[in-house]
XYZ file of N, CA and C in Angstrom:
831
model
N -1.920 79.110 -16.140
C -2.119 79.346 -14.705
C -3.108 80.485 -14.510
N -3.818 80.503 -13.388
C -4.843 81.539 -13.184
C -4.293 82.952 -13.295
N -3.072 83.183 -12.784
C -2.537 84.549 -12.818
C -2.168 84.984 -14.228
N -2.097 84.031 -15.165
C -1.763 84.385 -16.539
C -3.003 84.679 -17.377
N -4.180 84.407 -16.847
C -5.407 84.623 -17.602
C -5.603 86.104 -17.896
N -5.359 86.949 -16.914
C -5.497 88.394 -17.067
C -4.099 89.015 -17.098
N -3.643 89.520 -18.249
C -2.313 90.124 -18.332
C -2.238 91.402 -17.516
N -1.010 91.876 -17.215
C -0.847 93.069 -16.377
C -1.579 94.284 -16.910
N -1.586 94.474 -18.245
C -2.263 95.642 -18.807
C -3.737 95.679 -18.488
N -4.369 94.494 -18.438
C -5.793 94.458 -18.136
C -6.045 94.627 -16.647
N -5.092 94.193 -15.813
C -5.270 94.418 -14.377
C -5.282 95.911 -14.077
N -4.466 96.653 -14.845
C -4.434 98.102 -14.647
C -5.738 98.751 -15.094
N -6.499 98.066 -15.955
C -7.757 98.640 -16.420
C -8.759 98.803 -15.281
N -8.535 98.095 -14.165
C -9.436 98.226 -13.022
C -9.391 99.636 -12.431
N -8.328 100.373 -12.749
C -8.256 101.766 -12.281
C -9.388 102.598 -12.876
N -9.873 102.199 -14.057
C -10.941 102.949 -14.700
C -12.270 102.803 -13.978
N -12.352 101.910 -13.006
C -13.588 101.754 -12.238
C -13.704 102.788 -11.121
N -12.624 103.496 -10.860
C -12.643 104.500 -9.792
C -13.444 105.719 -10.224
N -14.226 106.234 -9.284
C -15.091 107.377 -9.581
C -14.290 108.599 -10.000
N -13.159 108.850 -9.326
C -12.379 110.044 -9.650
C -11.754 109.950 -11.040
N -11.483 108.726 -11.513
C -10.919 108.548 -12.852
C -12.010 108.679 -13.913
N -13.181 108.122 -13.639
C -14.273 108.156 -14.613
C -14.862 109.546 -14.778
N -14.624 110.413 -13.822
C -15.234 111.736 -13.870
C -14.844 112.493 -15.146
N -13.687 112.168 -15.713
C -13.211 112.916 -16.873
C -13.768 112.458 -18.198
N -14.292 111.224 -18.278
C -14.725 110.745 -19.594
C -16.029 109.947 -19.566
N -16.602 109.692 -18.409
C -17.835 108.915 -18.312
C -19.002 109.855 -18.039
N -20.085 109.686 -18.799
C -21.286 110.502 -18.629
C -22.374 109.651 -17.974
N -23.089 110.228 -17.041
C -24.184 109.537 -16.358
C -25.493 109.834 -17.070
N -26.260 108.794 -17.339
C -27.572 108.923 -17.963
C -28.569 108.098 -17.144
N -29.092 108.733 -16.113
C -29.998 108.025 -15.223
C -29.269 106.935 -14.459
N -29.752 105.700 -14.618
C -29.122 104.567 -13.953
C -27.961 103.982 -14.747
N -27.753 104.450 -15.962
C -26.689 103.917 -16.806
C -25.557 104.925 -16.939
N -24.451 104.444 -17.493
C -23.289 105.290 -17.756
C -22.833 105.070 -19.185
N -22.242 106.115 -19.746
C -21.807 106.059 -21.136
C -20.402 106.608 -21.255
N -19.599 105.976 -22.093
C -18.212 106.408 -22.294
C -17.828 106.225 -23.750
N -16.892 107.038 -24.205
C -16.317 106.906 -25.540
C -14.966 106.228 -25.416
N -14.782 105.151 -26.172
C -13.551 104.377 -26.127
C -12.903 104.365 -27.506
N -11.585 104.260 -27.546
C -10.842 104.107 -28.782
C -10.397 102.652 -28.885
N -10.664 102.027 -30.033
C -10.284 100.634 -30.258
C -9.049 100.578 -31.149
N -8.062 99.825 -30.722
C -6.854 99.608 -31.524
C -6.886 98.199 -32.091
N -6.421 98.058 -33.336
C -6.414 96.753 -33.979
C -7.499 96.571 -35.010
N -8.308 97.622 -35.253
C -9.374 97.545 -36.255
C -8.754 97.602 -37.655
N -9.095 96.631 -38.506
C -8.560 96.609 -39.870
C -9.641 96.561 -40.943
N -10.858 96.142 -40.592
C -11.907 96.036 -41.606
C -13.259 96.152 -40.920
N -14.311 96.184 -41.740
C -15.656 96.324 -41.190
C -16.064 95.099 -40.380
N -15.455 93.946 -40.679
C -15.754 92.746 -39.889
C -15.299 92.925 -38.434
N -14.225 93.684 -38.242
C -13.761 93.965 -36.871
C -14.804 94.791 -36.117
N -15.419 95.737 -36.819
C -16.464 96.554 -36.206
C -17.631 95.674 -35.783
N -18.076 94.810 -36.721
C -19.200 93.912 -36.421
C -18.881 93.008 -35.245
N -17.656 92.491 -35.183
C -17.285 91.567 -34.118
C -17.286 92.261 -32.762
N -16.727 93.474 -32.689
C -16.695 94.197 -31.415
C -18.098 94.572 -30.956
N -18.934 95.050 -31.884
C -20.303 95.402 -31.512
C -21.070 94.181 -31.030
N -20.895 93.061 -31.723
C -21.610 91.835 -31.339
C -21.131 91.347 -29.972
N -19.817 91.412 -29.750
C -19.262 90.956 -28.477
C -19.786 91.789 -27.315
N -19.884 93.096 -27.523
C -20.338 93.980 -26.450
C -21.846 93.890 -26.247
N -22.593 93.834 -27.340
C -24.053 93.836 -27.225
C -24.592 92.575 -26.566
N -23.874 91.475 -26.682
C -24.339 90.250 -26.032
C -23.759 90.091 -24.626
N -23.005 91.092 -24.160
C -22.444 91.043 -22.812
C -23.494 91.493 -21.806
N -23.798 90.697 -20.806
C -24.780 91.096 -19.786
C -24.357 92.385 -19.091
N -25.253 93.345 -19.019
C -24.964 94.618 -18.376
C -24.694 95.741 -19.351
N -24.332 95.406 -20.587
C -24.098 96.429 -21.612
C -25.432 96.757 -22.276
N -25.844 98.007 -22.186
C -27.129 98.436 -22.727
C -27.037 98.681 -24.228
N -25.959 99.310 -24.678
C -25.807 99.624 -26.098
C -24.331 99.788 -26.402
N -23.947 99.462 -27.640
C -22.560 99.609 -28.083
C -22.541 99.866 -29.575
N -21.898 100.937 -29.990
C -21.777 101.291 -31.399
C -20.337 101.714 -31.664
N -19.795 101.250 -32.794
C -18.407 101.539 -33.149
C -18.382 102.265 -34.477
N -17.650 103.366 -34.543
C -17.502 104.143 -35.771
C -16.245 103.671 -36.497
N -16.409 103.200 -37.745
C -15.259 102.662 -38.476
C -14.254 103.748 -38.852
N -14.732 104.937 -39.141
C -13.834 106.007 -39.576
C -12.900 106.442 -38.461
N -13.445 106.634 -37.265
C -12.645 107.139 -36.141
C -12.183 106.046 -35.194
N -12.709 104.808 -35.366
C -12.408 103.692 -34.450
C -12.831 104.012 -33.027
N -13.835 104.866 -32.911
C -14.323 105.249 -31.588
C -15.603 104.474 -31.272
N -15.645 103.901 -30.091
C -16.803 103.125 -29.657
C -17.569 103.892 -28.586
N -18.888 103.924 -28.725
C -19.748 104.532 -27.710
C -20.465 103.401 -26.979
N -20.136 103.250 -25.707
C -20.643 102.127 -24.916
C -21.465 102.662 -23.753
N -22.654 102.087 -23.578
C -23.520 102.442 -22.444
C -23.793 101.174 -21.649
N -23.607 101.248 -20.332
C -23.727 100.059 -19.503
C -24.387 100.367 -18.161
N -24.812 99.295 -17.502
C -25.422 99.378 -16.176
C -24.348 99.059 -15.145
N -23.901 100.048 -14.361
C -22.812 99.806 -13.404
C -23.160 98.801 -12.312
N -24.449 98.524 -12.121
C -24.836 97.540 -11.117
C -24.578 96.109 -11.597
N -24.468 95.921 -12.912
C -24.306 94.572 -13.454
C -22.906 94.327 -14.019
N -22.237 95.376 -14.489
C -20.916 95.200 -15.078
C -20.098 96.460 -14.870
N -18.795 96.314 -14.749
C -17.900 97.462 -14.558
C -17.199 97.784 -15.870
N -16.622 98.982 -15.940
C -15.929 99.401 -17.149
C -14.712 98.518 -17.411
N -14.002 98.121 -16.365
C -12.829 97.274 -16.560
C -13.213 95.930 -17.170
N -14.373 95.395 -16.800
C -14.829 94.139 -17.379
C -15.162 94.303 -18.855
N -15.688 95.476 -19.224
C -15.958 95.757 -20.638
C -14.660 95.792 -21.427
N -13.640 96.446 -20.877
C -12.344 96.509 -21.537
C -11.736 95.116 -21.683
N -11.937 94.278 -20.678
C -11.409 92.918 -20.739
C -12.151 92.072 -21.767
N -13.441 92.316 -21.928
C -14.214 91.596 -22.944
C -13.697 91.934 -24.342
N -13.354 93.197 -24.560
C -12.810 93.608 -25.852
C -11.430 92.991 -26.066
N -10.615 92.978 -25.005
C -9.273 92.396 -25.120
C -9.329 90.899 -25.373
N -10.385 90.241 -24.910
C -10.504 88.790 -25.075
C -10.629 88.380 -26.533
N -11.072 89.285 -27.405
C -11.218 88.959 -28.830
C -10.092 89.575 -29.657
N -9.041 90.054 -28.974
C -7.836 90.478 -29.683
C -7.704 91.955 -29.975
N -8.486 92.804 -29.302
C -8.399 94.247 -29.546
C -8.086 94.974 -28.236
N -7.591 96.187 -28.366
C -7.254 96.994 -27.201
C -8.160 98.216 -27.156
N -8.756 98.460 -26.001
C -9.659 99.604 -25.832
C -9.179 100.457 -24.672
N -9.320 101.746 -24.825
C -8.984 102.683 -23.748
C -9.843 103.926 -23.904
N -10.050 104.672 -22.843
C -10.880 105.886 -22.929
C -10.378 106.834 -23.997
N -11.311 107.510 -24.644
C -10.961 108.408 -25.744
C -10.107 109.565 -25.256
N -8.951 109.696 -25.888
C -8.030 110.789 -25.613
C -7.435 111.201 -26.960
N -7.708 112.440 -27.437
C -7.224 112.842 -28.766
C -5.721 112.640 -28.952
N -4.922 112.967 -27.933
C -3.474 112.817 -28.057
C -3.080 111.349 -28.144
N -3.720 110.528 -27.328
C -3.409 109.104 -27.366
C -3.860 108.475 -28.671
N -4.992 108.926 -29.200
C -5.462 108.412 -30.472
C -4.498 108.778 -31.589
N -4.001 110.019 -31.569
C -3.042 110.456 -32.579
C -1.748 109.658 -32.483
N -1.293 109.377 -31.258
C -0.069 108.592 -31.079
C -0.252 107.163 -31.578
N -1.420 106.571 -31.310
C -1.683 105.202 -31.773
C -1.733 105.149 -33.298
N -2.346 106.169 -33.918
C -2.430 106.209 -35.375
C -1.045 106.383 -35.990
N -0.215 107.230 -35.382
C 1.145 107.436 -35.888
C 1.980 106.164 -35.749
N 1.798 105.455 -34.639
C 2.523 104.196 -34.440
C 2.098 103.153 -35.470
N 0.804 103.072 -35.741
C 0.299 102.129 -36.735
C 0.796 102.496 -38.133
N 0.871 103.791 -38.403
C 1.324 104.249 -39.715
C 2.804 103.912 -39.928
N 3.651 104.130 -38.906
C 5.074 103.805 -39.031
C 5.278 102.307 -39.248
N 4.544 101.504 -38.502
C 4.680 100.050 -38.644
C 4.276 99.597 -40.042
N 3.200 100.186 -40.560
C 2.725 99.808 -41.888
C 3.711 100.230 -42.973
N 4.315 101.405 -42.806
C 5.297 101.863 -43.787
C 6.524 100.955 -43.820
N 6.947 100.453 -42.669
C 8.087 99.531 -42.627
C 7.757 98.245 -43.379
N 6.558 97.734 -43.161
C 6.163 96.494 -43.833
C 6.045 96.708 -45.343
N 5.520 97.881 -45.733
C 5.426 98.193 -47.158
C 6.819 98.301 -47.770
N 7.761 98.924 -47.045
C 9.118 99.073 -47.561
C 9.795 97.736 -47.821
N 9.663 96.811 -46.870
C 10.262 95.486 -47.059
C 9.610 94.766 -48.233
N 8.279 94.827 -48.314
C 7.574 94.156 -49.408
C 7.928 94.779 -50.754
N 8.068 96.103 -50.797
C 8.362 96.774 -52.061
C 9.768 96.411 -52.564
N 10.766 96.440 -51.679
C 12.127 96.111 -52.102
C 12.221 94.661 -52.575
N 11.563 93.766 -51.849
C 11.608 92.362 -52.250
C 10.854 92.134 -53.556
N 9.725 92.811 -53.744
C 8.929 92.624 -54.959
C 9.698 93.059 -56.201
N 10.408 94.187 -56.101
C 11.181 94.662 -57.252
C 12.228 93.627 -57.653
N 12.958 93.092 -56.674
C 13.984 92.101 -56.984
C 13.369 90.801 -57.505
N 12.260 90.393 -56.906
C 11.615 89.154 -57.324
C 11.079 89.255 -58.747
N 10.549 90.420 -59.118
C 10.046 90.588 -60.473
C 11.185 90.546 -61.487
N 12.344 91.104 -61.131
C 13.500 91.048 -62.034
C 13.930 89.597 -62.263
N 13.947 88.814 -61.174
C 14.319 87.407 -61.295
C 13.252 86.650 -62.076
N 11.976 87.001 -61.842
C 10.881 86.310 -62.526
C 10.972 86.490 -64.034
N 11.429 87.664 -64.476
C 11.577 87.881 -65.924
C 12.567 86.883 -66.505
N 13.660 86.646 -65.764
C 14.635 85.662 -66.226
C 14.062 84.257 -66.263
N 13.265 83.918 -65.252
C 12.651 82.584 -65.221
C 11.617 82.437 -66.326
N 10.856 83.508 -66.600
C 9.883 83.445 -67.694
C 10.582 83.270 -69.044
N 11.755 83.880 -69.160
C 12.491 83.797 -70.420
C 12.943 82.378 -70.721
N 13.033 81.537 -69.661
C 13.466 80.150 -69.872
C 12.480 79.377 -70.726
N 11.251 79.871 -70.855
C 10.267 79.194 -71.700
C 10.527 79.432 -73.185
N 11.337 80.457 -73.508
C 11.573 80.803 -74.913
C 13.045 80.666 -75.316
N 13.939 80.792 -74.325
C 15.368 80.714 -74.624
C 15.998 79.652 -73.728
N 16.951 78.895 -74.251
C 17.588 77.845 -73.438
C 18.443 78.457 -72.312
N 18.149 78.056 -71.083
C 18.917 78.494 -69.917
C 19.308 77.253 -69.130
N 20.529 77.221 -68.666
C 21.025 76.080 -67.911
C 20.179 75.873 -66.655
N 19.858 74.612 -66.365
C 19.032 74.293 -65.200
C 19.667 74.762 -63.896
N 20.987 74.836 -63.859
C 21.651 75.294 -62.633
C 21.310 76.750 -62.328
N 21.244 77.563 -63.389
C 20.908 78.970 -63.183
C 19.439 79.125 -62.793
N 18.587 78.301 -63.398
C 17.166 78.363 -63.038
C 16.975 78.023 -61.565
N 17.648 76.966 -61.103
C 17.534 76.582 -59.703
C 18.147 77.639 -58.793
N 19.234 78.265 -59.244
C 19.855 79.335 -58.457
C 18.896 80.513 -58.300
N 18.219 80.894 -59.404
C 17.239 81.985 -59.341
C 16.089 81.645 -58.387
N 15.674 80.395 -58.376
C 14.582 79.988 -57.497
C 14.976 80.112 -56.028
N 16.192 79.715 -55.709
C 16.629 79.813 -54.314
C 16.787 81.273 -53.885
N 17.263 82.114 -54.797
C 17.339 83.543 -54.491
C 15.937 84.101 -54.264
N 14.976 83.690 -55.079
C 13.588 84.131 -54.918
C 13.028 83.655 -53.577
N 13.356 82.439 -53.212
C 12.906 81.914 -51.924
C 13.437 82.775 -50.772
N 14.730 83.128 -50.849
C 15.319 83.953 -49.788
C 14.698 85.336 -49.696
N 14.314 85.912 -50.841
C 13.687 87.231 -50.835
C 12.238 87.160 -50.362
N 11.581 86.029 -50.598
C 10.163 85.902 -50.235
C 9.959 85.637 -48.747
N 10.958 85.072 -48.096
C 10.810 84.737 -46.670
C 10.521 85.965 -45.808
N 11.299 87.083 -45.908
C 10.970 88.254 -45.080
C 9.614 88.868 -45.416
N 9.172 88.740 -46.666
C 7.844 89.256 -47.026
C 6.770 88.466 -46.287
N 6.948 87.136 -46.264
C 5.946 86.294 -45.616
C 5.980 86.424 -44.099
N 7.178 86.453 -43.515
C 7.297 86.425 -42.052
C 7.178 87.802 -41.407
N 7.442 88.875 -42.160
C 7.368 90.218 -41.568
C 6.249 91.052 -42.181
N 6.311 91.285 -43.489
C 5.320 92.163 -44.116
C 3.914 91.594 -44.006
N 3.769 90.277 -44.197
C 2.445 89.654 -44.180
C 2.050 89.156 -42.798
N 2.849 89.474 -41.796
C 2.562 88.966 -40.450
C 1.198 89.417 -39.950
N 0.808 90.647 -40.295
C -0.471 91.186 -39.812
C -1.653 90.368 -40.317
N -1.542 89.797 -41.526
C -2.633 88.981 -42.056
C -2.721 87.635 -41.346
N -1.569 87.040 -41.064
C -1.568 85.742 -40.391
C -2.009 85.854 -38.932
N -1.579 86.914 -38.266
C -2.007 87.092 -36.872
C -3.501 87.368 -36.800
N -4.027 88.147 -37.759
C -5.460 88.405 -37.792
C -6.255 87.153 -38.099
N -5.735 86.325 -39.019
C -6.426 85.081 -39.356
C -6.428 84.113 -38.182
N -5.295 84.013 -37.483
C -5.216 83.113 -36.328
C -6.155 83.568 -35.218
N -6.213 84.867 -35.014
C -7.115 85.395 -33.989
C -8.573 85.092 -34.333
N -8.929 85.206 -35.614
C -10.305 84.922 -36.039
C -10.637 83.440 -35.898
N -9.704 82.587 -36.295
C -9.937 81.149 -36.177
C -10.049 80.714 -34.725
N -9.260 81.328 -33.884
C -9.301 80.976 -32.467
C -10.645 81.346 -31.852
N -11.262 82.419 -32.358
C -12.577 82.834 -31.869
C -13.711 82.180 -32.652
N -13.343 81.359 -33.678
C -14.326 80.715 -34.542
C -15.206 81.746 -35.232
N -14.548 82.823 -35.702
C -15.231 83.880 -36.429
C -14.553 84.062 -37.776
N -15.304 84.534 -38.760
C -14.737 84.774 -40.076
C -14.207 86.187 -40.219
N -13.201 86.354 -41.063
C -12.657 87.679 -41.370
C -11.945 87.604 -42.708
N -11.648 88.761 -43.282
C -10.978 88.810 -44.575
C -9.530 88.341 -44.481
N -8.966 88.340 -43.277
C -7.580 87.902 -43.120
C -7.429 86.403 -43.373
N -8.483 85.628 -43.174
C -8.387 84.176 -43.333
C -8.117 83.780 -44.784
N -8.927 84.213 -45.774
C -8.612 83.838 -47.165
C -7.297 84.435 -47.656
N -6.945 85.634 -47.163
C -5.673 86.240 -47.569
C -4.504 85.404 -47.061
N -4.538 85.043 -45.778
C -3.466 84.228 -45.206
C -3.397 82.864 -45.870
N -4.560 82.292 -46.196
C -4.589 80.989 -46.861
C -3.949 81.078 -48.247
N -4.287 82.121 -48.992
C -3.715 82.293 -50.331
C -2.201 82.480 -50.270
N -1.740 83.314 -49.348
C -0.300 83.567 -49.219
C 0.441 82.303 -48.793
N -0.119 81.597 -47.809
C 0.545 80.397 -47.308
C 0.632 79.301 -48.352
N -0.458 79.070 -49.094
C -0.460 78.025 -50.115
C 0.475 78.373 -51.274
N 0.492 79.654 -51.671
C 1.379 80.071 -52.759
C 2.840 79.876 -52.374
N 3.177 80.283 -51.156
C 4.557 80.123 -50.693
C 4.914 78.647 -50.561
N 4.008 77.846 -50.023
C 4.288 76.421 -49.840
C 4.478 75.723 -51.185
N 3.611 76.019 -52.152
C 3.723 75.391 -53.470
C 5.021 75.802 -54.164
N 5.385 77.067 -54.041
C 6.624 77.539 -54.671
C 7.846 76.946 -53.986
N 7.785 76.806 -52.678
C 8.903 76.199 -51.947
C 9.084 74.737 -52.357
N 7.960 74.020 -52.497
C 8.046 72.625 -52.923
C 8.630 72.517 -54.338
N 8.236 73.431 -55.219
C 8.787 73.425 -56.572
C 10.290 73.698 -56.555
N 10.720 74.560 -55.627
C 12.154 74.859 -55.505
C 12.921 73.656 -54.986
N 12.380 72.986 -53.982
C 13.055 71.821 -53.406
C 13.096 70.649 -54.377
N 12.012 70.430 -55.093
C 11.935 69.292 -56.002
C 12.584 69.570 -57.353
N 12.750 70.860 -57.675
C 13.361 71.210 -58.949
C 12.432 71.084 -60.131
N 11.125 70.976 -59.880
C 10.161 70.856 -60.974
C 8.952 71.723 -60.679
N 8.258 72.173 -61.733
C 7.107 73.036 -61.548
C 7.487 74.504 -61.556
N 6.495 75.349 -61.423
C 6.704 76.800 -61.445
C 6.690 77.366 -60.037
N 7.371 78.489 -59.876
C 7.380 79.197 -58.588
C 6.645 80.524 -58.762
N 5.998 80.976 -57.679
C 5.197 82.204 -57.731
C 5.534 83.112 -56.543
N 6.807 83.164 -56.191
C 7.216 84.015 -55.077
C 6.925 85.486 -55.376
N 7.153 85.895 -56.634
C 6.929 87.297 -56.985
C 5.441 87.648 -56.914
N 4.565 86.689 -57.245
C 3.120 86.928 -57.158
C 2.696 87.135 -55.716
N 3.234 86.296 -54.823
C 2.908 86.417 -53.407
C 3.357 87.772 -52.858
N 4.601 88.170 -53.202
C 5.133 89.435 -52.703
C 4.341 90.622 -53.238
N 3.966 90.566 -54.513
C 3.192 91.665 -55.095
C 1.809 91.753 -54.454
N 1.212 90.606 -54.161
C -0.096 90.572 -53.502
C -0.014 91.250 -52.134
N 1.026 90.923 -51.379
C 1.217 91.540 -50.057
C 1.424 93.042 -50.203
N 2.237 93.440 -51.178
C 2.508 94.868 -51.387
C 1.231 95.626 -51.722
N 0.405 95.085 -52.610
C -0.835 95.764 -52.987
C -1.797 95.862 -51.800
N -1.906 94.796 -51.016
C -2.817 94.809 -49.874
C -2.366 95.818 -48.820
N -1.073 95.832 -48.521
C -0.565 96.768 -47.516
C -0.687 98.209 -47.997
N -0.427 98.434 -49.283
C -0.545 99.793 -49.829
C -1.987 100.276 -49.768
N -2.941 99.405 -50.120
C -4.352 99.801 -50.048
C -4.766 100.070 -48.607
N -4.230 99.282 -47.671
C -4.537 99.524 -46.260
C -3.959 100.859 -45.789
N -2.767 101.198 -46.295
C -2.150 102.479 -45.940
C -2.961 103.647 -46.493
N -3.407 103.533 -47.750
C -4.219 104.597 -48.337
C -5.542 104.743 -47.589
N -6.120 103.619 -47.192
C -7.368 103.669 -46.433
C -7.152 104.347 -45.079
N -5.998 104.063 -44.448
C -5.694 104.677 -43.158
C -5.598 106.190 -43.295
N -4.940 106.661 -44.354
C -4.834 108.102 -44.562
C -6.206 108.726 -44.819
N -7.061 108.011 -45.551
C -8.407 108.526 -45.801
C -9.196 108.608 -44.494
N -9.059 107.594 -43.656
C -9.749 107.616 -42.359
C -9.230 108.747 -41.489
N -7.927 108.995 -41.558
C -7.332 110.065 -40.758
C -7.876 111.422 -41.176
N -7.984 111.634 -42.497
C -8.530 112.906 -42.972
C -9.996 113.048 -42.585
N -10.751 111.944 -42.661
C -12.159 111.998 -42.276
C -12.304 112.279 -40.785
N -11.433 111.661 -39.976
C -11.486 111.892 -38.529
C -11.150 113.340 -38.200
N -10.162 113.898 -38.905
C -9.803 115.296 -38.669
C -10.951 116.221 -39.061
N -11.644 115.871 -40.151
C -12.790 116.682 -40.564
C -13.897 116.631 -39.514
N -14.113 115.443 -38.941
C -15.120 115.307 -37.883
C -14.762 116.135 -36.661
N -13.461 116.125 -36.320
C -13.018 116.900 -35.166
C -13.216 118.394 -35.408
N -12.949 118.834 -36.640
C -13.140 120.250 -36.953
C -14.616 120.628 -36.860
N -15.505 119.725 -37.311
C -16.935 119.996 -37.212
C -17.383 120.076 -35.757
N -16.820 119.202 -34.919
C -17.216 119.217 -33.511
C -16.786 120.502 -32.818
N -15.711 121.127 -33.339
C -15.258 122.382 -32.733
C -16.211 123.536 -33.040
N -17.053 123.378 -34.078
C -17.993 124.434 -34.424
C -19.161 124.509 -33.437
N -19.377 123.424 -32.667
C -20.443 123.441 -31.674
C -20.011 124.352 -30.525
N -20.814 125.355 -30.173
C -20.417 126.282 -29.107
C -20.351 125.572 -27.757
N -19.432 126.037 -26.918
C -19.286 125.457 -25.586
C -20.257 126.088 -24.587
N -20.689 127.313 -24.863
C -21.577 128.025 -23.941
C -22.831 128.475 -24.685
N -23.909 128.657 -23.949
C -25.169 129.135 -24.533
C -25.822 130.115 -23.559
N -26.630 131.028 -24.094
C -27.349 131.988 -23.244
C -28.784 131.480 -23.065
N -29.121 131.074 -21.870
C -30.419 130.495 -21.576
C -31.353 131.574 -21.028
N -32.566 131.596 -21.584
C -33.561 132.586 -21.162
C -34.435 131.966 -20.077
N -34.498 132.631 -18.943
C -35.284 132.123 -17.829
C -36.754 132.480 -17.950
N -37.570 131.980 -17.005
C -39.007 132.245 -17.030
C -39.321 133.713 -16.796
N -38.434 134.404 -16.068
C -38.659 135.823 -15.807
C -38.132 136.710 -16.926
N -37.623 136.084 -17.996
C -37.103 136.851 -19.119
C -35.631 137.155 -19.018
N -35.043 136.890 -17.862
C -33.610 137.115 -17.711
C -32.796 136.042 -18.428
N -31.547 136.334 -18.665
C -30.666 135.395 -19.369
C -29.450 135.075 -18.514
N -28.895 133.911 -18.762
C -27.668 133.502 -18.083
C -26.855 132.616 -19.020
N -25.544 132.721 -18.898
C -24.660 131.895 -19.709
C -24.443 130.561 -18.994
N -24.669 129.449 -19.719
C -24.503 128.121 -19.136
C -23.763 127.232 -20.132
N -23.077 126.185 -19.642
C -22.462 125.218 -20.567
C -23.517 124.509 -21.403
N -23.177 124.204 -22.646
C -24.120 123.533 -23.528
C -24.574 122.202 -22.936
N -23.683 121.534 -22.211
C -24.034 120.257 -21.611
C -25.127 120.355 -20.563
N -25.361 121.584 -20.022
C -26.413 121.754 -19.000
C -27.770 122.026 -19.603
N -27.859 122.200 -20.938
C -29.146 122.468 -21.561
C -30.022 121.223 -21.542
N -31.309 121.433 -21.329
C -32.258 120.347 -21.287
C -33.410 120.632 -22.245
N -34.134 119.588 -22.613
C -35.258 119.744 -23.509
C -36.270 120.697 -22.903
N -36.700 121.688 -23.684
C -37.645 122.683 -23.187
C -37.013 124.019 -22.869
N -35.675 124.057 -22.723
C -34.992 125.328 -22.462
C -35.058 126.210 -23.687
N -35.003 127.528 -23.420
C -34.931 128.490 -24.525
C -33.566 129.167 -24.497
């Protein structure tokens, strides 16, 4: 239905078109305006390319650049052709969330993402340990006689442990892959989701049919390694972002400008223009 096309969160984005709201984060550059936005949902460099491409081909957007380390986007647009709320909606249309840069809000979003990732890693880690223990028993069946009933029992236990890994821990890969396919764009989530889905399906069929090998432990370990590497990357990005913030604090807020008569006055750095001394 038409009212479902724009969700409530995006309708609220129209508040950002108000002059009194934009005064705090939008800079005027002649006939254009520029703002710094924080993007949520970025997982790889392909996400950066997709957001930049989506914005740069949008009529009215003059320039758009996204920093992978800080997930901060610098967008410049012509207010006569497009509004800020429409830019935010364009970003939301491809599966990402954008909002004006706010250090506290950025820190809260990063902390929320970190907690969610740790939960997924915890589930994958506990399941992987148990699955590997069971896998050792199944591997031993190639060298020592084990009753088929126990082998089938181990397979069903492995299936039960692998289900939460696939449906919860690996959910981020499947949602990212579905979002990319829906937009007819490529991303690293697509081959990952395909590998996980095929491995689980083949192992499930082997469990149901009672023949062939199962690879539930391989799937779980793959998810654990991917999530752990993503967590380490997130921490590295956080440290890099903090270093950038510390560097930005070294820039002075005020400067002493020398006038034509030789007198001096203290002015904000933002008021300095080319040619000033």
